Coordinates of C-alpha atoms and ligand atoms in Angstrom, one line a residue:
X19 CA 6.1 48.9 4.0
X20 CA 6.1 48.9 0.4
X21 CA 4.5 46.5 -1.6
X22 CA 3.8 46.3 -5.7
X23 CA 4.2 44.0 -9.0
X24 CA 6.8 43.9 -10.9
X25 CA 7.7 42.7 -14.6
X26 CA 10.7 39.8 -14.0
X27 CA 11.2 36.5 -13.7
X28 CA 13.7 34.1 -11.7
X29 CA 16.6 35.2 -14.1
X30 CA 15.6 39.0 -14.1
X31 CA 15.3 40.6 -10.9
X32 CA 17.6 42.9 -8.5
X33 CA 17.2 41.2 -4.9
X34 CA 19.4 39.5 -2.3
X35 CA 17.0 37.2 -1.8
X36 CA 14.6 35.5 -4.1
X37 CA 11.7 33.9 -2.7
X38 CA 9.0 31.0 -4.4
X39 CA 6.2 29.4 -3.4
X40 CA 6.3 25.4 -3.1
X41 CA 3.3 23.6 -2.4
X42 CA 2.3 20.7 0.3
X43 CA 2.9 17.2 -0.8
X44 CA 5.4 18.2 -4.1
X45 CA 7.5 15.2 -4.5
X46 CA 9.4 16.4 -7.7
X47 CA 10.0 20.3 -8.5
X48 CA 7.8 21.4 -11.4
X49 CA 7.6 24.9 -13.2
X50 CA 9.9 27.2 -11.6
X51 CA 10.8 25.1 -9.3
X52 CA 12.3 22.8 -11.8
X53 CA 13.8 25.7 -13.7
X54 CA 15.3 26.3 -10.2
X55 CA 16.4 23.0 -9.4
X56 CA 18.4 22.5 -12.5
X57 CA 20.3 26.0 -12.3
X58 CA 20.9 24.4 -8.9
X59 CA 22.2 21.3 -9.7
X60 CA 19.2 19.2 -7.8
X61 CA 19.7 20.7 -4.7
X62 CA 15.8 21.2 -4.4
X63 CA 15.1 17.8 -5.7
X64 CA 17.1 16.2 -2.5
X65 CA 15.7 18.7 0.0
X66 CA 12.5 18.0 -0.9
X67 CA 13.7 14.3 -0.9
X68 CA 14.7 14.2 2.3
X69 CA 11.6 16.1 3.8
X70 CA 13.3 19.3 4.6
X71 CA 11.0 21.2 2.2
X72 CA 8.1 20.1 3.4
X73 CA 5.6 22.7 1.7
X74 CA 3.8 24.0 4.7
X75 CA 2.4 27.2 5.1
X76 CA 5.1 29.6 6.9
X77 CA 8.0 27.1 6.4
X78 CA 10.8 28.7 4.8
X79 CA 14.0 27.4 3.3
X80 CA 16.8 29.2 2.6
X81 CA 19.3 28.2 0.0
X82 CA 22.5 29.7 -0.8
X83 CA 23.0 30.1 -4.7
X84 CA 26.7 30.4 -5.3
X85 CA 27.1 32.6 -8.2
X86 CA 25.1 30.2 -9.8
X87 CA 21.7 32.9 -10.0
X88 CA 21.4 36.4 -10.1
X89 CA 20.8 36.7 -6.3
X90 CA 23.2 35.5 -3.1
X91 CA 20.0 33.5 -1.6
X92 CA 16.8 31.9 -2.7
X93 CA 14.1 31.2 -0.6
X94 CA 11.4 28.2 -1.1
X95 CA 8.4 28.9 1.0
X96 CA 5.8 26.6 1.8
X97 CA 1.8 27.1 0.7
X98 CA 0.0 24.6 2.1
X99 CA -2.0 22.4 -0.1
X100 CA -2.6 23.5 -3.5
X101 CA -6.4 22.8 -3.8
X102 CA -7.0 24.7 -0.5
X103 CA -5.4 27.6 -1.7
X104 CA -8.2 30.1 -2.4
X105 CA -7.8 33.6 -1.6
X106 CA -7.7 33.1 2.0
X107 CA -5.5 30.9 1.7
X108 CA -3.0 33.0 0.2
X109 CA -4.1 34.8 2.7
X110 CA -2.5 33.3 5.6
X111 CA 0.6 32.1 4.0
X112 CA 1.0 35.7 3.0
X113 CA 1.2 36.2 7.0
X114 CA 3.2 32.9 7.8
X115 CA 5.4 33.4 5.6
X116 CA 6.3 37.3 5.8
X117 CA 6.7 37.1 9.9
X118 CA 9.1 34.1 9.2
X119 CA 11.5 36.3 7.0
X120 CA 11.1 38.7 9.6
X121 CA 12.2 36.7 11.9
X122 CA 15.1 35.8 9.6
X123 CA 15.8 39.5 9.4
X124 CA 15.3 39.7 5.2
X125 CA 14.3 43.2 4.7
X126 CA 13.0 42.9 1.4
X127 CA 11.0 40.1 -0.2
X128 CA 10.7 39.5 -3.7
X129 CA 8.4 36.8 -4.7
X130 CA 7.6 35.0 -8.0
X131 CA 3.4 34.8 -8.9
X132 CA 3.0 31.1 -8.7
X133 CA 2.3 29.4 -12.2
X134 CA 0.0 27.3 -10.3
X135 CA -1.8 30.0 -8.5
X136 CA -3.3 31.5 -11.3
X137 CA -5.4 28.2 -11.7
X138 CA -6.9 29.1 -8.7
X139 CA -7.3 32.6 -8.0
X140 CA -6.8 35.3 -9.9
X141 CA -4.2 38.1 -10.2
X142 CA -6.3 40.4 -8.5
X143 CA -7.2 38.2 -5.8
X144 CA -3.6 36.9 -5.1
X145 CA -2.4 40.5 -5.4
X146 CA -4.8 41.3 -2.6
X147 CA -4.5 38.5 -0.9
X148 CA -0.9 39.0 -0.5
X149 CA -0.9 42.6 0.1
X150 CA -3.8 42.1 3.4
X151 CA -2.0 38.7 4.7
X152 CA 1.5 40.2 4.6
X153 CA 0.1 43.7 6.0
X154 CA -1.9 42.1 8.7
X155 CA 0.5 39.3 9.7
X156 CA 3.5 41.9 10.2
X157 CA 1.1 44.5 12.2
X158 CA 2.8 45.3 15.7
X159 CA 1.7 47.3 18.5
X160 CA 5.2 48.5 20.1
X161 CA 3.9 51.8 21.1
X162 CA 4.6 51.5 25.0
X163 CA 7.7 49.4 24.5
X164 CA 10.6 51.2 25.3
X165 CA 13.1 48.4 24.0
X166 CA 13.3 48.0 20.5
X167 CA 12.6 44.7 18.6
X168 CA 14.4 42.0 17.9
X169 CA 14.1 42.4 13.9
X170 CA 13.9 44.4 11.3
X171 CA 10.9 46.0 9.7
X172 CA 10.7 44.1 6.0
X173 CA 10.4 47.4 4.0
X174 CA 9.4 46.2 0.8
X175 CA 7.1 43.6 -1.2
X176 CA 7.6 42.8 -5.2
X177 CA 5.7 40.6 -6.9
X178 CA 7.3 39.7 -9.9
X179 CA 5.0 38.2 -12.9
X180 CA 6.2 37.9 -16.5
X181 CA 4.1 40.0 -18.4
X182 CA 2.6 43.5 -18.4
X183 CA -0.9 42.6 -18.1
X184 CA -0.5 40.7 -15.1
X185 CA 1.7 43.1 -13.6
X186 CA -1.3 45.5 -13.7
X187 CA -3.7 42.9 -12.8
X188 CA -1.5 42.4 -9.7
X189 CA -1.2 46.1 -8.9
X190 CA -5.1 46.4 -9.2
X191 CA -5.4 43.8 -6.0
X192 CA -2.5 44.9 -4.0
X193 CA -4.2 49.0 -4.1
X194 CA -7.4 47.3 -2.6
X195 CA -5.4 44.6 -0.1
X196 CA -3.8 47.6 1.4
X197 CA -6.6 49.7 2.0
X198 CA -8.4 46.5 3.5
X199 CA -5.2 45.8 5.8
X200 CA -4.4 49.4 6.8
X201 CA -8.5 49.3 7.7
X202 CA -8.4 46.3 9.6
X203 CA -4.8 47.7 11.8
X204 CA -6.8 50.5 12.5
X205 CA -9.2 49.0 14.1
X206 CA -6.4 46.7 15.9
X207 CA -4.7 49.8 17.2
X208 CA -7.4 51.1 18.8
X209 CA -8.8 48.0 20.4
X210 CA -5.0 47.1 21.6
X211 CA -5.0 51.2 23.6
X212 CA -5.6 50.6 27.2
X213 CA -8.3 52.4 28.0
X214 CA -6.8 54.9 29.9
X215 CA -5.8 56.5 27.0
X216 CA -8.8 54.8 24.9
X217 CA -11.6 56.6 26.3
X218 CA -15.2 57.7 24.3
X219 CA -13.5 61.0 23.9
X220 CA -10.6 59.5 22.7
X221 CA -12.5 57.4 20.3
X222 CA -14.3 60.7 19.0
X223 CA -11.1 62.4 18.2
X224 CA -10.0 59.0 16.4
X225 CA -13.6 59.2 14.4
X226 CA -12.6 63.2 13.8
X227 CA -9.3 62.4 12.6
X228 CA -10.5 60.2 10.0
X229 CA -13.0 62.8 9.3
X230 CA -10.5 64.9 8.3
X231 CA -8.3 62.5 6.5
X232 CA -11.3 61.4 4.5
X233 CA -13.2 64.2 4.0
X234 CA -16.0 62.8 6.0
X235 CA -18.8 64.4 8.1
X236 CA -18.9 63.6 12.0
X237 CA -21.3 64.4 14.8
X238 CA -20.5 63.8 18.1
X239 CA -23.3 64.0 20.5
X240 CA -22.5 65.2 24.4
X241 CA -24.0 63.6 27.4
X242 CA -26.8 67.3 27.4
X243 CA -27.8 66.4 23.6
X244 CA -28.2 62.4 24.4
X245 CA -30.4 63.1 27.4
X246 CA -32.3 65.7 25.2
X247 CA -33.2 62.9 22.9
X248 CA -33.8 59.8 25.1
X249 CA -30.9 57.8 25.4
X250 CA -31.9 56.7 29.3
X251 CA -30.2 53.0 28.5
X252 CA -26.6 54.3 27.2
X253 CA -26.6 57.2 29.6
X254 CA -27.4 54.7 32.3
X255 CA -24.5 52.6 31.5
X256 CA -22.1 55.8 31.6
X257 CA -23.1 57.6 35.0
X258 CA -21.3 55.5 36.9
X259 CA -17.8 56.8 35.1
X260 CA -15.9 60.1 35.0
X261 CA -15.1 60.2 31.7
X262 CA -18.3 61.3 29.9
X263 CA -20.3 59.2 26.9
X264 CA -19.8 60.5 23.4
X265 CA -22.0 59.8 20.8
X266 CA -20.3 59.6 17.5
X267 CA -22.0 59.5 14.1
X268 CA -19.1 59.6 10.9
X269 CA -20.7 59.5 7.2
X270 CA -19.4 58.6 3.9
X271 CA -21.5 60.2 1.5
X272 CA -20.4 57.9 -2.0
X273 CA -23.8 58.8 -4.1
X274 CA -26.1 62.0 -4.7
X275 CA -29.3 61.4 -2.5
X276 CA -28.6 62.1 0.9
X277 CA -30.3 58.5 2.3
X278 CA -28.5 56.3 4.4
X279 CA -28.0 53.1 2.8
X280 CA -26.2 51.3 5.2
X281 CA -25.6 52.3 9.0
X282 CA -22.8 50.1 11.1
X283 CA -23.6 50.6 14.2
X284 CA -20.5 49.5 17.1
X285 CA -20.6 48.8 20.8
X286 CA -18.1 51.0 22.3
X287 CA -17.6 50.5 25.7
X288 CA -14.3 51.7 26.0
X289 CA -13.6 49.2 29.3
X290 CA -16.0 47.0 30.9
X291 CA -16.0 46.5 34.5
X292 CA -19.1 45.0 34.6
X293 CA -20.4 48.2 36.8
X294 CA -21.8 47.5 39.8
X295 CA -22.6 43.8 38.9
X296 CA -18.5 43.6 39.1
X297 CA -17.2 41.1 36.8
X298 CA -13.8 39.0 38.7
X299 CA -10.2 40.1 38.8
X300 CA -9.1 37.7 36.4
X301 CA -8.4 38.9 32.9
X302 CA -10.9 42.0 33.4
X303 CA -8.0 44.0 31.5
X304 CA -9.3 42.0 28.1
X305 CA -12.4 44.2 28.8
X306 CA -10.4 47.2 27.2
X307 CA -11.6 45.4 24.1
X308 CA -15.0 46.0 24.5
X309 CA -15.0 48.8 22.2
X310 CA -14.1 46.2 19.4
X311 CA -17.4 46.7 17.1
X312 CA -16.9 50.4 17.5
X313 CA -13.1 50.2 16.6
X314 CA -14.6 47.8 13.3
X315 CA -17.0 50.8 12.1
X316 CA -14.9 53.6 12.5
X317 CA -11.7 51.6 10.6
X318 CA -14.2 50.2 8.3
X319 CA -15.5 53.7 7.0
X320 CA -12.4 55.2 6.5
X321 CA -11.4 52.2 4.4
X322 CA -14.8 53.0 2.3
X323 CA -14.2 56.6 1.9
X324 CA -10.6 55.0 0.5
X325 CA -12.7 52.7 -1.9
X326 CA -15.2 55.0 -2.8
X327 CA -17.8 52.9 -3.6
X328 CA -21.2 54.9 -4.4
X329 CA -23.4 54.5 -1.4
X330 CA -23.9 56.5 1.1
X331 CA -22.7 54.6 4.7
X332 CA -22.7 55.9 8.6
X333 CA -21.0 54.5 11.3
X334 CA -22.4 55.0 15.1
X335 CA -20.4 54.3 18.1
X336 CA -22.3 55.1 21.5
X337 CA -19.1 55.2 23.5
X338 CA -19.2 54.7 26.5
X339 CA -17.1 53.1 30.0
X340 CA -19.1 51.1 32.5
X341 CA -17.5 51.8 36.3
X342 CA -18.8 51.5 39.6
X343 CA -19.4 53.7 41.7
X344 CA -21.2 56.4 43.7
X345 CA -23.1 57.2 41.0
X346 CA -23.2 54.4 39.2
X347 CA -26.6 52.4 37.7
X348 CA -27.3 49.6 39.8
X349 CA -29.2 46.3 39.0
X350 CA -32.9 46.9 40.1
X351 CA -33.1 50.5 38.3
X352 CA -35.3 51.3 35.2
X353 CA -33.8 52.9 32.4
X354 CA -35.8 53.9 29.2
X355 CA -34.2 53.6 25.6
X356 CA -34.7 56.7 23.5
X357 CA -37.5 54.7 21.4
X358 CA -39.4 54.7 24.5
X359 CA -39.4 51.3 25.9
X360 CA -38.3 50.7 29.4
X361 CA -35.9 48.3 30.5
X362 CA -35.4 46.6 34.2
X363 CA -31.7 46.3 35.3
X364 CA -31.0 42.9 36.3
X365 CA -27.4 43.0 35.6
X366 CA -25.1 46.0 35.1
X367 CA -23.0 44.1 33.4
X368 CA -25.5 43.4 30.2
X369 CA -24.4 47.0 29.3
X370 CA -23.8 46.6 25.6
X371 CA -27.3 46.2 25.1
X372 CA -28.3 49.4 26.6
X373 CA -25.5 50.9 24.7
X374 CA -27.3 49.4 21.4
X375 CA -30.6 49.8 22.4
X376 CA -30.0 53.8 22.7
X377 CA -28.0 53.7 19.2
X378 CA -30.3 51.3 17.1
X379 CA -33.0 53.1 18.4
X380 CA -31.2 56.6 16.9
X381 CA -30.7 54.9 13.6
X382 CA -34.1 53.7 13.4
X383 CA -35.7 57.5 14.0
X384 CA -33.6 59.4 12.9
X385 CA -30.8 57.9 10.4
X386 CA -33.7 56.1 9.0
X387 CA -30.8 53.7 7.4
X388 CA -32.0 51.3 4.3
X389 CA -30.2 48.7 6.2
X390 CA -28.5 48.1 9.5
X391 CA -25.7 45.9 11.0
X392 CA -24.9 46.4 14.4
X393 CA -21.2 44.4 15.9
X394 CA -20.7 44.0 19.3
X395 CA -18.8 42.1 21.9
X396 CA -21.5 41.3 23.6
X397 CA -22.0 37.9 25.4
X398 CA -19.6 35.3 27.1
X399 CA -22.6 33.0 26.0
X400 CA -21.4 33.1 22.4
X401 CA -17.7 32.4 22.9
X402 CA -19.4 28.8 24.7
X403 CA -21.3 28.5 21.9
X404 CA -18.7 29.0 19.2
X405 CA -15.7 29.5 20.3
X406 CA -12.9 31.5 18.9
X407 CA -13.5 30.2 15.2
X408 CA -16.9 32.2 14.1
X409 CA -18.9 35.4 14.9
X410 CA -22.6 34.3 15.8
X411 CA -25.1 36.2 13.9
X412 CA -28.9 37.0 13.5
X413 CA -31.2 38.5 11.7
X414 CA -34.6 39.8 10.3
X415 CA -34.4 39.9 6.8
X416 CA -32.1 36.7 5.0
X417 CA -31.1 38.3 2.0
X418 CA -29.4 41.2 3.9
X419 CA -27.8 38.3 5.8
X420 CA -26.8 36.6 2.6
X421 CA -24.9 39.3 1.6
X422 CA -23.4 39.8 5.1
X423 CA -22.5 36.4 5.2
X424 CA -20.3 36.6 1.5
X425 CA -19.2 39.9 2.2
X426 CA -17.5 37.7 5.4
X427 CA -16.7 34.6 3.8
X428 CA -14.7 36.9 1.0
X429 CA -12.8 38.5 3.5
X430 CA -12.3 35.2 5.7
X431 CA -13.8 36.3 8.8
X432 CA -16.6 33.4 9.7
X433 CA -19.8 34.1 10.7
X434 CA -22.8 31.4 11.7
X435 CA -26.5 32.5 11.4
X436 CA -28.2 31.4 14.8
X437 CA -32.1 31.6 15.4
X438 CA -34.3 33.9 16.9
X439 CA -37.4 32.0 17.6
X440 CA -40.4 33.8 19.7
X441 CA -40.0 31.4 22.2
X442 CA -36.9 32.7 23.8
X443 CA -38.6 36.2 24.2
X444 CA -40.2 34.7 27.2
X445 CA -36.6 35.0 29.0
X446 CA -36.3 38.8 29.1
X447 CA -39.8 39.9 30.3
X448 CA -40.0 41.7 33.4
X449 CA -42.9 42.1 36.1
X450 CA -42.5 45.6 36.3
X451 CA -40.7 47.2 32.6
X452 CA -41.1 46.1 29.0
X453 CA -38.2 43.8 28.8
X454 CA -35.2 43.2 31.4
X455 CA -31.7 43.5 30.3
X456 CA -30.8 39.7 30.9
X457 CA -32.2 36.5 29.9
X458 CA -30.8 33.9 32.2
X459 CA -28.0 31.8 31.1
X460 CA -29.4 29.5 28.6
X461 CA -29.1 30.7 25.3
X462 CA -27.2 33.9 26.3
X463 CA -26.3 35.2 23.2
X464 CA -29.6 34.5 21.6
X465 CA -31.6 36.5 23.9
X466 CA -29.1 39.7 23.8
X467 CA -29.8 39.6 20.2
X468 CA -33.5 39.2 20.7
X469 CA -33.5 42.1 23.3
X470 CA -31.4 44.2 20.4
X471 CA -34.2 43.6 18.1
X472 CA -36.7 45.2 20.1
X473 CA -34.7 48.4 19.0
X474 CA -34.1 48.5 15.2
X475 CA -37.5 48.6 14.6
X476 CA -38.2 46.9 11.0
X477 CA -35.1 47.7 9.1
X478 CA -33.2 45.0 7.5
X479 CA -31.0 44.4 10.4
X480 CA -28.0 42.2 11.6
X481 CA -26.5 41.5 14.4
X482 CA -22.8 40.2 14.6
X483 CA -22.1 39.2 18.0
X484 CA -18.1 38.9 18.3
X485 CA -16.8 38.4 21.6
X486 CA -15.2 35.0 20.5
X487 CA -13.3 36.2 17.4
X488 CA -12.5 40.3 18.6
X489 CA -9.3 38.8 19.9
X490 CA -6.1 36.1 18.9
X491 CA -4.2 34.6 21.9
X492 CA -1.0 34.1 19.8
X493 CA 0.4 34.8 16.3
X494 CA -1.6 32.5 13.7
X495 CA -2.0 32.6 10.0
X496 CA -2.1 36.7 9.2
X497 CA -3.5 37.2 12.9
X498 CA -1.0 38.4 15.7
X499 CA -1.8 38.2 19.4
X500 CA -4.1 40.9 20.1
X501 CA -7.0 42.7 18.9
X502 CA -7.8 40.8 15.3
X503 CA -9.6 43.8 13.8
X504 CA -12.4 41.5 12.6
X505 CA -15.0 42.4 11.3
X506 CA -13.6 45.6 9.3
X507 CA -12.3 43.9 6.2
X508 CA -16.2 42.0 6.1
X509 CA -18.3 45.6 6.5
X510 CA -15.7 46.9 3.9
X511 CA -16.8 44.3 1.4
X512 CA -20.4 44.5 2.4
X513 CA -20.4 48.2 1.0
X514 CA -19.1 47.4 -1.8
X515 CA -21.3 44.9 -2.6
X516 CA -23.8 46.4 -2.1
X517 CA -22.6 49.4 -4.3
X518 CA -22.4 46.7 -7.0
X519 CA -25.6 45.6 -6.4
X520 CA -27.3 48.7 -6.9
X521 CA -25.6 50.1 -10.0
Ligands
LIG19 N1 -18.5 42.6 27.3 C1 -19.1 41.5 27.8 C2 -19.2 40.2 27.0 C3 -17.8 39.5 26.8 C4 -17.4 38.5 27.6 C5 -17.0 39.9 25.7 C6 -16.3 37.9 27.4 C7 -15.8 39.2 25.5 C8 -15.5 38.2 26.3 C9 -20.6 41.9 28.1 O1 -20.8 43.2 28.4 C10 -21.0 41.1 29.3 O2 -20.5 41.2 30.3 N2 -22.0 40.2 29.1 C11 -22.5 39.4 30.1 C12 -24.0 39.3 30.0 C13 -24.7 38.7 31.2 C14 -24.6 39.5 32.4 C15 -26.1 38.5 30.8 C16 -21.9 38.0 30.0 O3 -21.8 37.5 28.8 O4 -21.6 37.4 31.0
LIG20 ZN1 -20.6 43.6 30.5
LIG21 ZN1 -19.5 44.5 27.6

């Protein structure tokens, strides 16, 4: 799809179908709309009237123009209410309302800049905004379909403004919405492969094919070099399946000294059976997703290296697939993390935090990152606890986590800080290791964090636990039913802020 700004106006513009905003609760057409209404002869006045233009997000109504304007059909589109309408919420109407011309088979869009919005956001913003909520909302995943779809494909995007300087102002937004979009389908496409053909190799060639696009450096580590340093937890997870662990480091080097500013460390468990603790039949296949945090650092790197912000950022990925089997870990057994602490089994299915422990532990020794955030699907306790609304996250340092949380508010993905008092520590000690992979039920995802803790050593660290929001169960807003690709768009903006920060 193309998308871009264009100089024009409702009298001055080549399209077959025109289409403007029109806000919640307008009684009387104003602006455009009134420009509109009189070439019209009132025909928006009584439609809005009578109710039928109602103004909500992803309603569309579709007039025919008679001669009367430049272009067979006019479109009004509904954008909720105007005081809401911040970036995200340009956002999602971007997404309502593009799958809604899909579905009305319009190929091309051309929309008009609201007057109004300009109040509210800028042009850069709404340019973005529009560019990531039109993107995102008309992302598919038809790969294994052999049928084709329903609708067309809307090819093209114009933003029409009526001068030059926002024109380039728009154009400036739309660049960045793309790359944030493009980012966050990544991510979407591989969380939506089954994970027969999404395995830890398969997410290594992924991580060396945006390598290459990029320009970016990539280790991956074989199961021989991760037993070499340590990883006891991780490997422990992965004996138990035939496809072997890879663990994959990708940098973006964006300034001179060769430090690691930022590392984004992913859970990759490429499917989750829950090992030899089996988890039940029903809806194990949304365990395919557990490689969702992973998907989120490798997408949000390669949207970085777009960016090209100047610091210097490393994503980690200890993939791995949890199986039972002959020689599969089993709850009971002792594994030891790579920074030496030993860990009792209780359940094989508390495998991300092996997986973690293994990979915050190599970023603590060896990256030696300035600052780590680690994103994982990790606990059923914190889709209880929150729902599908809002990651959960902790951490050690709060100004880190202040940014974290901005860089997440900017890019509408919600996060909610939980705690990490001593007292739940009591829940994961063992009689006979340092700590035990589970904490009992209460507080689930509070003690998984805890536990990760014990591995980042004293780094500015947070933890974004996202099992409730790693997934949409229908079309909604600029998410489609599926992987949601959250949080790549969030660790995007946290780089660059941080880039900002420092210069
Ligand atoms: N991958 C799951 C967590 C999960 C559950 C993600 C539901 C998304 C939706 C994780 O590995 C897991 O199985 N956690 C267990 C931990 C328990 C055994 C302490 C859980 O949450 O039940
Ligand atoms: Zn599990
Ligand atoms: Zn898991």
């Amino acid at each position: 799809m193309n998308i871009k700004a264009s100089k024009g106006d409702i009298n001055n513009v080549d399209t077959e179908a025109l289409t403007v905003f029109c806000f919640e609760g307008t009684r009387k057409p104003a602006g455009t709309l009134q420009a509109l209404d009189g070439v019209l002869e009132g025909v928006i006045s009584v439609l809005l009237k009578k109710g039928v233009i109602k103004g909500k997000s992803g309603e569309v109504n579709i007039i025919d123009t008679l001669g009367r304007l430049p272009y067979p059909q006019l479109v009004i589109a509904g954008a909720g209410k105007q005081k809401e309408m911040d970036a995200e919420g340009w956002r999602r109407v971007a997404g309502e309302t593009a799958r809604a011309l899909r579905r009305r088979n319009i190929e091309s869009i051309s929309l008009i800049f609201p007057d109004a919005a300009s109040k509210e956001v800028s042009p850069e913003d709404f340019g973005q905004a529009m560019a990531e909520g039109a993107v995102m909302g008309l992302y598919t995943f038809r790969k294994y379909l052999t049928a084709k779809a329903d609708s067309r494909e809307i090819k093209a995007v114009t933003i029409l403004a009526p001068t030059r300087p926002e024109v380039i102002r728009l154009n400036r937004g739309i660049k960045k919405g793309l790359i944030l979009a493009q980012a966050a389908n990544m991510a979407r496409d591989m969380v939506n492969e089954p994970s027969n053909a999404m395995t830890p190799a398969t997410m290594a060639e992924t991580a060396a094919g945006i390598a290459g696009r990029y320009g970016l450096e990539l280790k991956v580590l074989e199961k021989e070099e991760m037993h070499k340093l340590g990883m006891g937890a991780a490997l422990g997870v992965s004996q138990g399946s035939a496809n072997p662990p890879k663990f994959i480091i990708l940098s973006y080097q964006g300034r001179r000294s060769t430090g690691v500013d930022l590392a984004l460390v992913g859970k990759g468990v490429t499917f989750d059976t829950g090992g030899i603790s089996i988890k039940p039949a029903d809806k194990m296949e949304e365990m395919k997703a557990d490689m969702a945090g992973g998907a989120s650092v490798l997408a949000a790197i390669s949207g970085i290296a777009q960016l090209a912000p100047e610091i210097n950022v490393m994503a980690v990925v200890a993939a791995v697939e949890n199986m039972p089997g002959g020689r599969a870990y089993k709850p009971g057994d002792v594994v030891k993390a790579m920074n030496g602490k030993t860990i009792e089994v209780i359940s094989t299915d508390a495998e991300g935090r092996l997986t973690l422990a293994d990979a915050l532990s190599y970023v603590d020794s060896v990256i030696k990152a300035e600052h780590v955030i680690d994103i994982a699907t990790l606990t059923g306790a914190c889709v209880i606890a929150l729902g599908h609304v809002c990651s959960a996250s902790y951490s050690n340092n709060q100004p880190f986590m202040g940014q974290v949380v901005k860089a997440a508010a900017d890019a509408g993905e919600k996060t909610w800080q939980m705690p990490m008092f001593e007292e739940y520590r009591e829940q994961y000690k063992s009689d006979i290791a340092d700590m035990k992979n589970v904490g009992g039920r209460p507080a689930g995802s509070i003690t998984a964090a805890m536990f990760l803790s014990e591995f980042s050593g004293d780094r500015p660290w947070v933890h974004l636990d996202i099992a409730g929001v790693d997934g949409a169960e229908k079309d909604q807003r600029y998410q489609v039913k599926g992987a949601t690709g959250i949080p790549t768009r969030t660790l995007i903006n946290l780089a660059l802020r941080m880039a900002a920060k420092n210069r």
